[in-house]
Amino acid sequence: MVIEINNLYKSFKNVKAVNDLSFCVKKGELFAFLGVNGAGKSTTINIISGILPKDSGTVVVCGEDVDKHADDVKAKLGIVFQSSVLDKRLSVYDNLKSRAALYGIFGAQFKARLDELDELLELKDILKRPLVKLSGGQRRRADIARALIHEPELLILDEPTTGLDPQTRQTVWKVIDGLRQKNGLTVFLTTHYMEEAAIADYVVILDAGKKVAEGTPHELKTVFATDIVRLYRHIDEASKLFLSQGFHVKRERDYVDVEVENTAAATKLITAHSELFDDYEVLKGNMDSVFLRVTGKDIREA
Amino acid sequence: MCELKKLWALTVRNMKCYFKDKFLFFVSLITPMILLVLFVTFLRTVYLDSFRSILQAFQFVADDKILNGLAGSWLLSSVMAVCSVTVAICSNAVMVQDKIEGSLSDLRTSPVKGTTLSLSYFMANFLVTLIVMLCVLAVGFVYLAVVGWYIPVGDVFMVLADTLCCVLFGTLLAGVIESYVSTQGALSAVSTLVSSLYGFICGAYMPLSQFAEGVRNILCVLPGTYGVGIMRSHLMRGYVEELGRTGLSSEGKTALLDAFDGNLYVGETQMPLWSMYVILLGTCALLLAAYITIVVLQNKKHAKRK
């Protein structure tokens, strides 16, 4: 295991930010940690990385207890924070050089590592430019380079793609996927994008500091997600009929969505009312509906 | 060894953060620029008139070259003593900005000791302030060389030593004050307050002799006053000695030094130069103890978090 957390508690005055949290992250997996703002995700990350004290519980990272061997833990993890925390007026090169020194990486060793990172993240064009003059995507690349400068075993990504355009998000994910495939890097991810969570190996959903669900995306979708049967004709009749039968129905301009428990229920519905189903599709439940079902909150609106 | 290399890397990083922040650099030079503008516009004339009226009482007419140099050395001593504190306060803003912008959290996720981090801020602040003050001193010396140079070599070295003392005092004061500043608003308030007030309360803008005796005695309790005092002693002495060589009586020299804080008095007692060093360096020792205590307490607080 790369991370083992047991019965973790953390309060800020009367607010229980993290409440009896336990989970494990296996080596090499992409682990998604989901929750609305204020659910306790960043608090947990800050505890894992030794920035914040915990009230009680145990946190073991890469086999080391965070309480007893903080420096060993710090040497093994890299963090990409929600917003860039590099020095805005310094060049990317200066930022990376000063951060590398904190891990004992100097001179030729730094240059060699910089070359590796340049190959991975295409840094050459931005190396001499101050951070303040970079675009959001370029700044993110610099952040990732900083997190990887010491070749960590665990990469923590705290909402790494929030605020980025789709193309840059894709670039960031290409880099992360490359790292996982090439180096077997373990990635601990928090995100607001459910499509990013859907590709994770394992997901933990947090609500008000408590773990409310966990499993692989497939397991979660199987247990919590509802399917949608979408009809494109006979919209009025279908709406009336399925509403009267107690289904959750959503009427749109040229189609109507009927929410059903699972694929079997969808099949049953279609065969029972075949006269209405001459143009339809069945949409499998996604991580959005899992999140909504588990927490009662829409992650995009929270 | 590795921790020392980390310390130096962090120190260089902190210094670069200061020098690359043009606004911060500009703000820290506001005080010397204000003093320079005041000097060029009217202070120089005021000083020269005051010198002449004092010398007139002793029926002595001085060479303009010496008086111009004396006025310049008075201004330079004010600038050096005040800016050692104001520049240090601004330069130490890097430490506060690291807290505000989250860089400190990033630094703390790396395996570097808390004491190394704190020491790097102190070292960077000391070096930055020293570099800026040596540049100001160089400009001041060039000006004095142009208008009239009468400073003996020994005093030049003493001024360099005084600069070190004042920079050490300013750096420690900034470190202690700004250890508890963690918002942009508080940082601006501290910088503005110190920049605008410090010059007055240490007698840099106006000679202490012109204050009422009660106020003067209160200001003499403040250690910054002695920073100005040692600077004035070594920068003005050569000019006053030159006046003596050209015929000014020792009473005349004393009157001139008394009026322009070349001699400092607490009540009726004249403070000897060595006592000014004792007070200034003693205060540095106290500030250092306070700074170390703050760093140790803050690191303990952080260690409890882990």
Coordinates of C-alpha atoms in Angstrom, one line a residue:
Chain A
M1 CA 0.0 0.0 0.0
V2 CA 1.2 3.5 -0.7
I3 CA -1.3 5.2 1.6
E4 CA -3.0 3.7 4.6
I5 CA -5.3 5.9 6.6
N6 CA -7.1 4.6 9.7
N7 CA -9.7 6.4 11.8
L8 CA -8.5 9.9 10.9
Y9 CA -10.1 12.8 12.6
K10 CA -9.6 16.5 12.2
S11 CA -11.7 19.4 13.5
F12 CA -11.5 23.2 13.1
K13 CA -13.2 24.5 16.2
N14 CA -16.7 23.0 16.0
V15 CA -16.5 21.8 12.4
K16 CA -15.5 18.2 11.8
A17 CA -13.5 18.5 8.6
V18 CA -12.5 14.9 8.6
N19 CA -14.6 12.4 10.6
D20 CA -13.4 8.8 11.1
L21 CA -11.9 8.5 7.7
S22 CA -10.2 5.2 6.7
F23 CA -9.0 4.1 3.2
C24 CA -6.0 2.6 1.4
V25 CA -4.3 3.5 -1.9
K26 CA -2.5 0.7 -3.7
K27 CA 0.8 1.1 -5.5
G28 CA 0.5 2.2 -9.1
E29 CA -3.2 3.0 -9.0
L30 CA -5.1 6.1 -10.0
F31 CA -7.0 6.9 -6.8
A32 CA -9.9 9.4 -7.0
F33 CA -11.0 11.3 -3.9
L34 CA -14.3 13.0 -4.5
G35 CA -16.4 15.4 -2.6
V36 CA -17.9 18.9 -2.9
N37 CA -16.0 21.9 -1.7
G38 CA -15.6 21.7 2.1
A39 CA -16.0 17.9 2.2
G40 CA -12.5 17.5 3.7
K41 CA -10.5 16.6 0.6
S42 CA -7.8 19.3 0.9
T43 CA -7.7 18.8 4.7
T44 CA -6.9 15.1 4.2
I45 CA -4.2 15.9 1.6
N46 CA -2.6 18.5 3.9
I47 CA -2.5 15.9 6.7
I48 CA -1.0 13.3 4.3
S49 CA 1.7 15.8 3.3
G50 CA 2.5 16.9 6.8
I51 CA 1.3 20.5 6.4
L52 CA -1.6 20.1 8.8
P53 CA -1.9 18.4 12.1
K54 CA -4.3 15.6 12.6
D55 CA -6.4 15.2 15.8
S56 CA -6.2 11.4 15.9
G57 CA -5.9 8.4 13.7
T58 CA -2.9 6.9 11.8
V59 CA -1.5 8.0 8.4
V60 CA 1.1 5.8 6.8
V61 CA 2.6 6.9 3.5
C62 CA 5.0 4.7 1.5
G63 CA 5.4 2.5 4.6
E64 CA 6.4 5.5 6.8
D65 CA 4.3 6.9 9.6
V66 CA 3.7 10.6 8.9
D67 CA 4.1 11.4 12.6
K68 CA 7.4 9.6 13.1
H69 CA 9.2 10.0 9.7
A70 CA 7.8 13.2 8.2
D71 CA 10.9 14.0 6.2
D72 CA 11.1 10.5 4.7
V73 CA 7.4 10.8 3.7
K74 CA 8.0 14.3 2.2
A75 CA 10.8 13.0 0.1
K76 CA 8.5 10.4 -1.4
L77 CA 5.5 12.5 -2.4
G78 CA 5.0 15.3 -4.8
I79 CA 2.0 17.6 -4.7
V80 CA 0.3 19.7 -7.3
F81 CA -1.8 22.2 -5.4
Q82 CA -5.2 23.6 -6.5
S83 CA -3.6 26.9 -7.4
S84 CA 0.0 27.3 -8.3
V85 CA 2.3 27.9 -5.4
L86 CA 5.5 28.5 -7.3
D87 CA 7.2 31.9 -7.2
K88 CA 5.4 34.0 -9.7
R89 CA 8.2 36.4 -10.6
L90 CA 10.9 33.8 -10.9
S91 CA 11.5 31.8 -14.1
V92 CA 10.4 28.2 -14.3
Y93 CA 14.1 27.3 -14.3
D94 CA 14.8 29.2 -11.0
N95 CA 11.6 27.8 -9.4
L96 CA 12.6 24.2 -10.3
K97 CA 16.3 24.8 -9.3
S98 CA 15.3 26.2 -5.8
R99 CA 12.8 23.4 -5.2
A100 CA 15.2 20.7 -6.4
A101 CA 17.8 21.9 -3.9
L102 CA 15.3 21.2 -1.0
Y103 CA 15.5 17.5 -1.9
G104 CA 19.3 17.6 -2.2
I105 CA 19.4 17.7 -6.0
F106 CA 22.1 20.1 -7.2
G107 CA 24.4 20.7 -10.2
A108 CA 24.7 17.9 -12.8
Q109 CA 22.0 15.8 -11.0
F110 CA 19.5 18.7 -11.3
K111 CA 20.4 19.3 -15.0
A112 CA 19.9 15.6 -15.8
R113 CA 16.5 15.6 -14.0
L114 CA 15.5 18.8 -15.8
D115 CA 16.3 17.2 -19.1
E116 CA 14.0 14.2 -18.2
L117 CA 11.2 16.6 -17.2
D118 CA 11.7 18.6 -20.3
E119 CA 11.2 15.5 -22.4
L120 CA 8.1 14.6 -20.4
L121 CA 6.5 18.0 -20.1
E122 CA 8.0 20.0 -23.0
L123 CA 9.4 22.7 -20.7
K124 CA 12.1 24.1 -23.1
D125 CA 9.9 27.0 -24.3
I126 CA 8.9 28.1 -20.9
L127 CA 12.0 27.5 -18.8
K128 CA 13.4 31.0 -18.9
R129 CA 10.0 32.8 -18.6
P130 CA 8.7 34.0 -15.3
L131 CA 5.7 32.2 -14.0
V132 CA 3.5 35.3 -14.0
K133 CA 3.8 35.4 -17.8
L134 CA 2.7 31.8 -18.5
S135 CA -0.8 30.7 -19.6
G136 CA -2.8 28.5 -17.2
G137 CA -1.8 25.3 -19.0
Q138 CA 1.9 26.2 -19.1
R139 CA 1.8 27.1 -15.4
R140 CA 0.2 23.7 -14.7
R141 CA 3.1 22.0 -16.5
A142 CA 5.5 23.9 -14.3
D143 CA 3.6 22.8 -11.2
I144 CA 3.7 19.2 -12.3
A145 CA 7.4 19.5 -13.1
R146 CA 8.0 20.9 -9.6
A147 CA 6.0 18.0 -8.0
L148 CA 8.0 15.5 -10.0
I149 CA 11.5 17.1 -9.6
H150 CA 12.5 14.5 -6.9
E151 CA 11.0 11.5 -8.6
P152 CA 8.3 10.9 -6.0
E153 CA 6.6 7.5 -5.5
L154 CA 3.3 9.2 -4.9
L155 CA 1.8 12.1 -6.9
I156 CA -1.0 14.0 -5.2
L157 CA -3.1 16.1 -7.6
D158 CA -5.5 18.5 -5.9
E159 CA -8.0 19.5 -8.6
P160 CA -5.2 19.8 -11.2
T161 CA -7.4 20.6 -14.1
T162 CA -9.9 23.0 -12.5
G163 CA -10.1 26.2 -14.5
L164 CA -8.2 24.8 -17.5
D165 CA -9.6 24.6 -21.0
P166 CA -10.5 21.2 -22.4
Q167 CA -7.4 21.0 -24.6
T168 CA -5.1 21.8 -21.7
R169 CA -6.9 19.3 -19.5
Q170 CA -6.3 16.7 -22.1
T171 CA -2.6 17.6 -22.2
V172 CA -2.3 17.3 -18.4
W173 CA -4.0 13.9 -18.5
K174 CA -1.7 12.8 -21.3
V175 CA 1.3 13.6 -19.1
I176 CA -0.2 11.8 -16.0
D177 CA -1.1 8.7 -18.1
G178 CA 2.4 8.7 -19.5
L179 CA 3.9 8.8 -16.0
R180 CA 1.7 6.0 -14.8
Q181 CA 2.5 3.8 -17.7
K182 CA 6.2 4.5 -17.8
N183 CA 7.1 4.8 -14.1
G184 CA 4.2 3.0 -12.4
L185 CA 3.5 6.2 -10.4
T186 CA 0.7 6.1 -7.9
V187 CA -1.6 9.1 -8.4
F188 CA -3.9 10.4 -5.7
L189 CA -6.5 12.7 -7.4
T190 CA -9.2 15.1 -6.2
T191 CA -11.3 16.5 -9.0
H192 CA -14.7 18.1 -9.8
Y193 CA -14.8 16.4 -13.2
M194 CA -16.6 13.1 -13.0
E195 CA -15.3 11.9 -16.3
E196 CA -11.8 12.1 -14.7
A197 CA -13.0 10.1 -11.7
A198 CA -14.6 7.5 -14.1
I199 CA -11.1 6.4 -15.4
A200 CA -9.7 6.0 -11.8
D201 CA -8.9 2.5 -10.5
Y202 CA -10.6 3.2 -7.2
V203 CA -12.8 6.0 -5.9
V204 CA -13.6 7.2 -2.4
I205 CA -16.5 9.7 -2.0
L206 CA -16.4 12.1 0.9
D207 CA -19.3 14.1 2.3
A208 CA -19.0 16.4 5.3
G209 CA -15.7 14.8 6.3
K210 CA -17.1 11.2 6.2
K211 CA -16.5 8.5 3.7
V212 CA -19.9 7.8 2.2
A213 CA -19.0 5.4 -0.6
E214 CA -16.0 3.6 -2.1
G215 CA -15.2 1.2 -4.8
T216 CA -14.1 0.9 -8.4
P217 CA -16.1 3.2 -10.8
H218 CA -17.8 0.1 -12.2
E219 CA -18.8 -1.1 -8.7
L220 CA -20.1 2.3 -7.7
K221 CA -22.1 2.7 -10.9
T222 CA -23.6 -0.7 -10.5
V223 CA -24.7 0.0 -6.9
F224 CA -25.6 3.7 -7.1
A225 CA -26.1 4.9 -10.6
T226 CA -29.5 4.8 -12.3
D227 CA -30.0 4.2 -16.0
I228 CA -31.9 6.5 -18.3
V229 CA -34.3 5.4 -21.0
R230 CA -34.5 8.2 -23.5
L231 CA -37.5 8.3 -25.9
Y232 CA -37.5 10.5 -29.0
R233 CA -41.1 10.0 -30.1
H234 CA -44.5 9.8 -28.4
I235 CA -43.0 12.2 -25.9
D236 CA -46.4 13.5 -24.4
E237 CA -47.9 10.1 -24.0
A238 CA -44.7 8.7 -22.5
S239 CA -44.4 11.6 -20.0
K240 CA -48.0 11.2 -18.8
L241 CA -47.8 7.4 -18.6
F242 CA -44.5 7.1 -16.7
L243 CA -45.3 10.0 -14.4
S244 CA -48.5 8.3 -13.4
Q245 CA -46.6 5.1 -12.8
G246 CA -44.3 6.9 -10.3
F247 CA -41.2 7.1 -12.5
H248 CA -38.9 10.1 -12.3
V249 CA -39.4 11.7 -15.7
K250 CA -37.6 14.6 -17.3
R251 CA -39.2 16.3 -20.3
E252 CA -37.0 18.1 -22.8
R253 CA -37.7 19.8 -26.1
D254 CA -37.5 16.7 -28.3
Y255 CA -37.1 13.8 -26.0
V256 CA -38.1 12.5 -22.6
D257 CA -35.8 10.8 -20.0
V258 CA -37.2 8.1 -17.8
E259 CA -35.0 7.1 -14.9
V260 CA -34.9 3.4 -14.1
E261 CA -33.0 1.4 -11.4
N262 CA -30.8 -0.7 -13.7
T263 CA -30.5 -2.2 -17.2
A264 CA -33.0 -5.0 -16.3
A265 CA -35.6 -2.5 -15.3
A266 CA -35.0 -0.7 -18.6
T267 CA -35.5 -3.9 -20.6
K268 CA -38.7 -4.5 -18.6
L269 CA -40.0 -1.0 -19.3
I270 CA -39.3 -1.2 -23.0
T271 CA -40.9 -4.6 -23.5
A272 CA -44.0 -3.6 -21.5
H273 CA -44.6 -0.5 -23.6
S274 CA -43.2 -1.5 -26.9
E275 CA -45.7 0.7 -28.8
L276 CA -43.9 3.8 -27.4
F277 CA -40.4 2.6 -28.2
D278 CA -39.8 3.0 -31.9
D279 CA -36.9 5.5 -31.4
Y280 CA -35.1 5.3 -28.1
E281 CA -31.7 4.7 -26.3
V282 CA -30.6 3.4 -22.9
L283 CA -28.0 5.5 -21.2
K284 CA -25.9 3.8 -18.6
G285 CA -25.6 5.6 -15.3
N286 CA -22.4 7.7 -14.9
M287 CA -20.3 8.9 -12.0
D288 CA -22.3 12.1 -11.9
S289 CA -25.4 10.2 -11.0
V290 CA -23.4 8.1 -8.5
F291 CA -22.2 11.2 -6.8
L292 CA -25.7 12.7 -6.8
R293 CA -27.2 9.5 -5.4
V294 CA -24.6 9.1 -2.7
T295 CA -24.3 12.7 -1.5
G296 CA -27.5 14.2 -2.7
K297 CA -25.4 17.0 -4.1
D298 CA -24.4 17.9 -7.6
I299 CA -20.6 18.2 -7.6
R300 CA -20.6 20.8 -10.4
E301 CA -22.9 23.1 -8.5
A302 CA -21.3 22.6 -5.1
Chain B
M1 CA 26.4 19.8 4.7
C2 CA 23.3 19.2 2.6
E3 CA 21.2 21.3 5.0
L4 CA 23.7 24.1 4.5
K5 CA 23.3 23.8 0.7
K6 CA 19.6 23.9 1.1
L7 CA 19.9 27.0 3.3
W8 CA 22.0 28.8 0.7
A9 CA 19.6 27.7 -2.1
L10 CA 16.6 29.0 -0.1
T11 CA 18.5 32.3 0.7
V12 CA 19.3 32.8 -3.0
R13 CA 15.6 32.1 -3.9
N14 CA 14.4 34.6 -1.3
M15 CA 16.8 37.2 -2.6
K16 CA 15.7 36.7 -6.2
C17 CA 12.0 36.9 -5.2
Y18 CA 12.8 40.4 -3.7
F19 CA 14.9 41.8 -6.6
K20 CA 12.5 40.4 -9.2
D21 CA 9.5 42.1 -7.5
K22 CA 9.9 45.6 -9.0
F23 CA 7.1 47.0 -7.0
L24 CA 8.6 45.8 -3.7
F25 CA 12.0 47.1 -4.7
F26 CA 10.5 50.5 -5.6
V27 CA 8.5 50.7 -2.3
S28 CA 11.6 49.9 -0.2
L29 CA 13.4 52.8 -1.9
I30 CA 10.6 55.3 -1.3
T31 CA 12.2 56.6 2.0
P32 CA 15.6 57.4 0.5
M33 CA 13.9 59.0 -2.5
I34 CA 11.7 61.2 -0.3
L35 CA 14.7 62.3 1.7
L36 CA 16.7 63.0 -1.5
V37 CA 13.8 65.1 -3.0
L38 CA 13.4 67.0 0.3
F39 CA 17.2 67.6 0.4
V40 CA 17.3 68.9 -3.2
T41 CA 14.2 71.1 -2.9
F42 CA 14.8 72.8 0.5
L43 CA 16.5 70.8 3.2
R44 CA 20.0 71.5 1.9
T45 CA 19.4 75.3 2.0
V46 CA 17.9 75.0 5.5
Y47 CA 21.0 73.0 6.7
L48 CA 23.4 75.4 5.1
D49 CA 21.6 78.4 6.7
S50 CA 21.7 76.7 10.1
F51 CA 25.4 75.9 9.8
R52 CA 26.2 79.5 8.8
S53 CA 24.1 81.0 11.7
I54 CA 25.8 78.7 14.2
L55 CA 29.3 79.6 12.8
Q56 CA 28.4 83.3 12.7
A57 CA 28.0 83.2 16.5
F58 CA 31.6 82.2 16.6
Q59 CA 32.5 84.8 14.0
F60 CA 33.7 82.2 11.6
V61 CA 33.1 82.0 7.9
A62 CA 33.5 78.5 6.5
D63 CA 34.4 77.3 3.0
D64 CA 31.2 76.4 1.1
K65 CA 32.9 73.2 0.0
I66 CA 33.1 72.0 3.6
L67 CA 29.6 73.1 4.4
N68 CA 28.1 71.5 1.4
G69 CA 29.9 68.3 2.3
L70 CA 28.6 68.6 5.9
A71 CA 25.0 69.0 4.7
G72 CA 25.4 66.0 2.4
S73 CA 27.0 63.8 5.2
W74 CA 24.1 64.7 7.5
L75 CA 21.6 63.6 4.9
L76 CA 23.6 60.5 4.1
S77 CA 23.7 59.5 7.7
S78 CA 19.9 59.9 8.0
V79 CA 19.3 57.9 4.8
M80 CA 21.6 55.1 5.9
A81 CA 20.1 54.7 9.4
V82 CA 16.5 55.0 8.4
C83 CA 16.7 52.9 5.2
S84 CA 18.5 50.1 7.1
V85 CA 15.1 49.6 8.8
T86 CA 12.6 50.5 6.0
V87 CA 14.4 48.4 3.3
A88 CA 14.6 45.5 5.7
I89 CA 10.9 45.7 6.5
C90 CA 10.1 45.7 2.7
S91 CA 12.6 43.1 1.8
N92 CA 11.3 40.8 4.5
A93 CA 7.9 41.0 2.8
V94 CA 9.1 37.9 0.8
M95 CA 8.6 35.9 4.0
V96 CA 5.0 37.3 4.5
Q97 CA 4.1 36.8 0.8
D98 CA 5.2 33.2 1.0
K99 CA 2.6 32.8 3.8
I100 CA -0.1 34.7 1.9
E101 CA 0.4 33.1 -1.5
G102 CA 0.9 29.5 -0.2
S103 CA 4.5 29.1 -1.2
L104 CA 5.4 28.4 2.4
S105 CA 3.0 25.3 2.3
D106 CA 4.9 24.1 -0.8
L107 CA 8.3 24.6 0.9
R108 CA 7.0 22.8 3.9
T109 CA 6.0 19.7 1.9
S110 CA 9.7 19.2 1.1
P111 CA 12.2 17.6 3.6
V112 CA 13.7 20.9 4.8
K113 CA 14.0 21.8 8.5
G114 CA 11.8 24.7 9.8
T115 CA 14.8 26.4 11.3
T116 CA 16.5 26.3 7.9
L117 CA 13.5 28.0 6.3
S118 CA 13.5 30.7 9.0
L119 CA 17.2 31.2 8.8
S120 CA 17.1 31.5 5.0
Y121 CA 14.6 34.4 5.3
F122 CA 16.8 36.1 7.9
M123 CA 20.0 35.7 5.8
A124 CA 18.3 36.8 2.6
N125 CA 16.9 39.9 4.3
F126 CA 20.2 40.7 5.8
L127 CA 22.1 40.3 2.5
V128 CA 19.4 42.2 0.4
T129 CA 19.3 45.1 2.9
L130 CA 23.1 45.2 3.0
I131 CA 23.4 45.2 -0.8
V132 CA 20.8 48.0 -1.1
M133 CA 22.5 50.0 1.7
L134 CA 26.0 49.6 0.3
C135 CA 24.6 50.9 -3.1
V136 CA 23.0 53.9 -1.3
L137 CA 26.3 54.5 0.5
A138 CA 28.3 54.3 -2.7
V139 CA 26.0 56.9 -4.3
G140 CA 26.3 59.1 -1.2
F141 CA 30.1 58.8 -1.2
V142 CA 30.2 59.8 -4.9
Y143 CA 28.0 62.9 -4.1
L144 CA 30.3 63.8 -1.2
A145 CA 33.3 63.4 -3.3
V146 CA 31.8 65.8 -5.8
V147 CA 30.8 68.5 -3.4
G148 CA 33.7 68.1 -1.0
W149 CA 35.4 65.0 0.5
Y150 CA 36.8 65.4 4.0
I151 CA 36.1 61.9 5.5
P152 CA 39.3 60.1 6.7
V153 CA 39.9 56.6 5.6
G154 CA 39.4 55.3 9.1
D155 CA 35.9 56.8 9.3
V156 CA 35.0 55.3 5.9
F157 CA 35.7 51.9 7.4
M158 CA 33.8 52.8 10.6
V159 CA 30.8 53.9 8.4
L160 CA 31.0 50.4 6.7
A161 CA 30.9 48.9 10.2
D162 CA 28.1 51.2 11.2
T163 CA 26.2 50.1 8.1
L164 CA 26.6 46.5 9.2
C165 CA 25.3 47.3 12.7
C166 CA 22.3 49.2 11.3
V167 CA 21.4 46.5 8.8
L168 CA 21.7 43.9 11.5
F169 CA 19.4 45.9 13.7
G170 CA 16.9 46.5 10.8
T171 CA 16.9 42.9 9.7
L172 CA 16.3 41.6 13.2
L173 CA 13.6 44.2 13.9
A174 CA 11.8 43.3 10.6
G175 CA 12.1 39.6 11.4
V176 CA 10.5 40.0 14.8
I177 CA 7.7 42.3 13.7
E178 CA 6.8 40.4 10.5
S179 CA 6.8 37.0 12.1
Y180 CA 3.3 37.7 13.2
V181 CA 2.1 39.3 9.9
S182 CA 0.2 36.9 7.7
T183 CA -2.1 39.1 5.6
Q184 CA -1.5 41.6 2.8
G185 CA -3.4 44.3 4.7
A186 CA -1.2 43.9 7.8
L187 CA 1.9 43.8 5.7
S188 CA 1.0 47.1 4.0
A189 CA 0.1 48.7 7.3
V190 CA 3.4 47.7 8.9
S191 CA 5.4 48.9 5.8
T192 CA 3.6 52.2 5.7
L193 CA 3.7 52.8 9.4
V194 CA 7.4 52.1 9.7
S195 CA 8.3 54.0 6.5
S196 CA 6.5 57.1 7.6
L197 CA 7.2 57.1 11.3
Y198 CA 10.6 55.6 11.8
G199 CA 12.5 58.6 10.3
F200 CA 10.8 61.0 12.7
I201 CA 11.3 58.9 15.9
C202 CA 15.0 58.3 15.3
G203 CA 15.7 61.9 14.5
A204 CA 16.6 61.3 10.9
Y205 CA 14.4 63.9 9.3
M206 CA 15.0 66.6 12.0
P207 CA 17.8 66.9 14.5
L208 CA 16.8 65.7 18.0
S209 CA 18.2 68.9 19.4
Q210 CA 15.2 70.7 17.8
F211 CA 12.7 68.6 19.8
A212 CA 11.5 69.6 23.2
E213 CA 13.6 68.1 26.0
G214 CA 11.0 65.6 27.2
V215 CA 10.4 64.3 23.7
R216 CA 14.1 64.2 23.1
N217 CA 14.6 62.1 26.2
I218 CA 11.8 59.7 25.1
L219 CA 13.3 59.3 21.7
C220 CA 16.7 58.6 23.2
V221 CA 15.2 55.5 24.8
L222 CA 14.6 54.1 21.3
P223 CA 17.6 52.1 20.1
G224 CA 17.2 53.3 16.5
T225 CA 18.3 56.8 17.6
Y226 CA 21.8 55.4 18.2
G227 CA 21.9 53.9 14.7
V228 CA 21.6 57.5 13.5
G229 CA 24.0 58.6 16.2
I230 CA 26.9 56.4 15.1
M231 CA 26.4 57.2 11.5
R232 CA 26.4 60.9 12.1
S233 CA 29.5 60.6 14.3
H234 CA 31.6 59.0 11.6
L235 CA 30.2 60.8 8.6
M236 CA 30.2 64.3 10.0
R237 CA 33.4 64.2 12.1
G238 CA 35.8 64.7 9.2
Y239 CA 34.0 67.9 8.1
V240 CA 33.8 69.3 11.6
E241 CA 37.5 68.6 12.1
E242 CA 38.3 70.3 8.8
L243 CA 36.4 73.4 10.1
G244 CA 38.6 73.2 13.2
R245 CA 41.7 73.0 11.1
T246 CA 40.6 76.1 9.2
G247 CA 40.2 78.1 12.4
L248 CA 36.9 77.2 14.1
S249 CA 37.2 77.0 17.9
S250 CA 36.5 73.8 19.8
E251 CA 33.4 75.5 21.3
G252 CA 32.2 76.2 17.7
K253 CA 32.7 72.5 16.7
T254 CA 30.8 71.3 19.8
A255 CA 27.9 73.8 19.1
L256 CA 27.7 72.5 15.5
L257 CA 27.8 68.9 16.5
D258 CA 25.3 69.5 19.3
A259 CA 22.8 71.2 17.0
F260 CA 23.0 68.5 14.4
D261 CA 23.1 65.4 16.6
G262 CA 26.8 64.7 16.1
N263 CA 26.7 64.6 19.9
L264 CA 23.7 62.9 21.5
Y265 CA 22.5 63.9 25.0
V266 CA 20.2 62.1 27.5
G267 CA 19.2 64.9 29.9
E268 CA 22.4 66.8 30.4
T269 CA 24.7 63.8 29.8
Q270 CA 26.5 63.4 26.5
M271 CA 26.4 59.8 25.3
P272 CA 29.9 58.5 24.4
L273 CA 30.2 56.8 21.1
W274 CA 31.0 53.4 22.6
S275 CA 27.7 53.6 24.6
M276 CA 25.8 54.0 21.4
Y277 CA 27.3 50.8 20.0
V278 CA 26.6 49.0 23.3
I279 CA 22.9 50.1 23.2
L280 CA 22.5 49.3 19.5
L281 CA 24.3 45.9 19.6
G282 CA 22.7 45.1 22.9
T283 CA 19.3 45.7 21.3
C284 CA 20.4 43.5 18.4
A285 CA 21.2 40.7 20.9
L286 CA 17.7 41.1 22.5
L287 CA 16.0 41.1 19.1
L288 CA 18.0 38.0 18.1
A289 CA 16.9 36.2 21.3
A290 CA 13.3 37.2 20.6
Y291 CA 13.6 36.1 16.9
I292 CA 15.1 32.7 17.9
T293 CA 12.3 32.3 20.5
I294 CA 9.6 33.1 17.9
V295 CA 11.2 30.7 15.4
V296 CA 11.5 27.9 17.9
L297 CA 7.9 28.4 19.1
Q298 CA 6.6 28.5 15.5
N299 CA 8.5 25.4 14.6
K300 CA 7.3 23.6 17.7
K301 CA 3.7 24.5 16.7
H302 CA 4.3 23.2 13.2
A303 CA 6.0 20.0 14.6
K304 CA 2.9 19.3 16.7
R305 CA 1.0 19.3 13.4
K306 CA 3.0 16.4 12.1

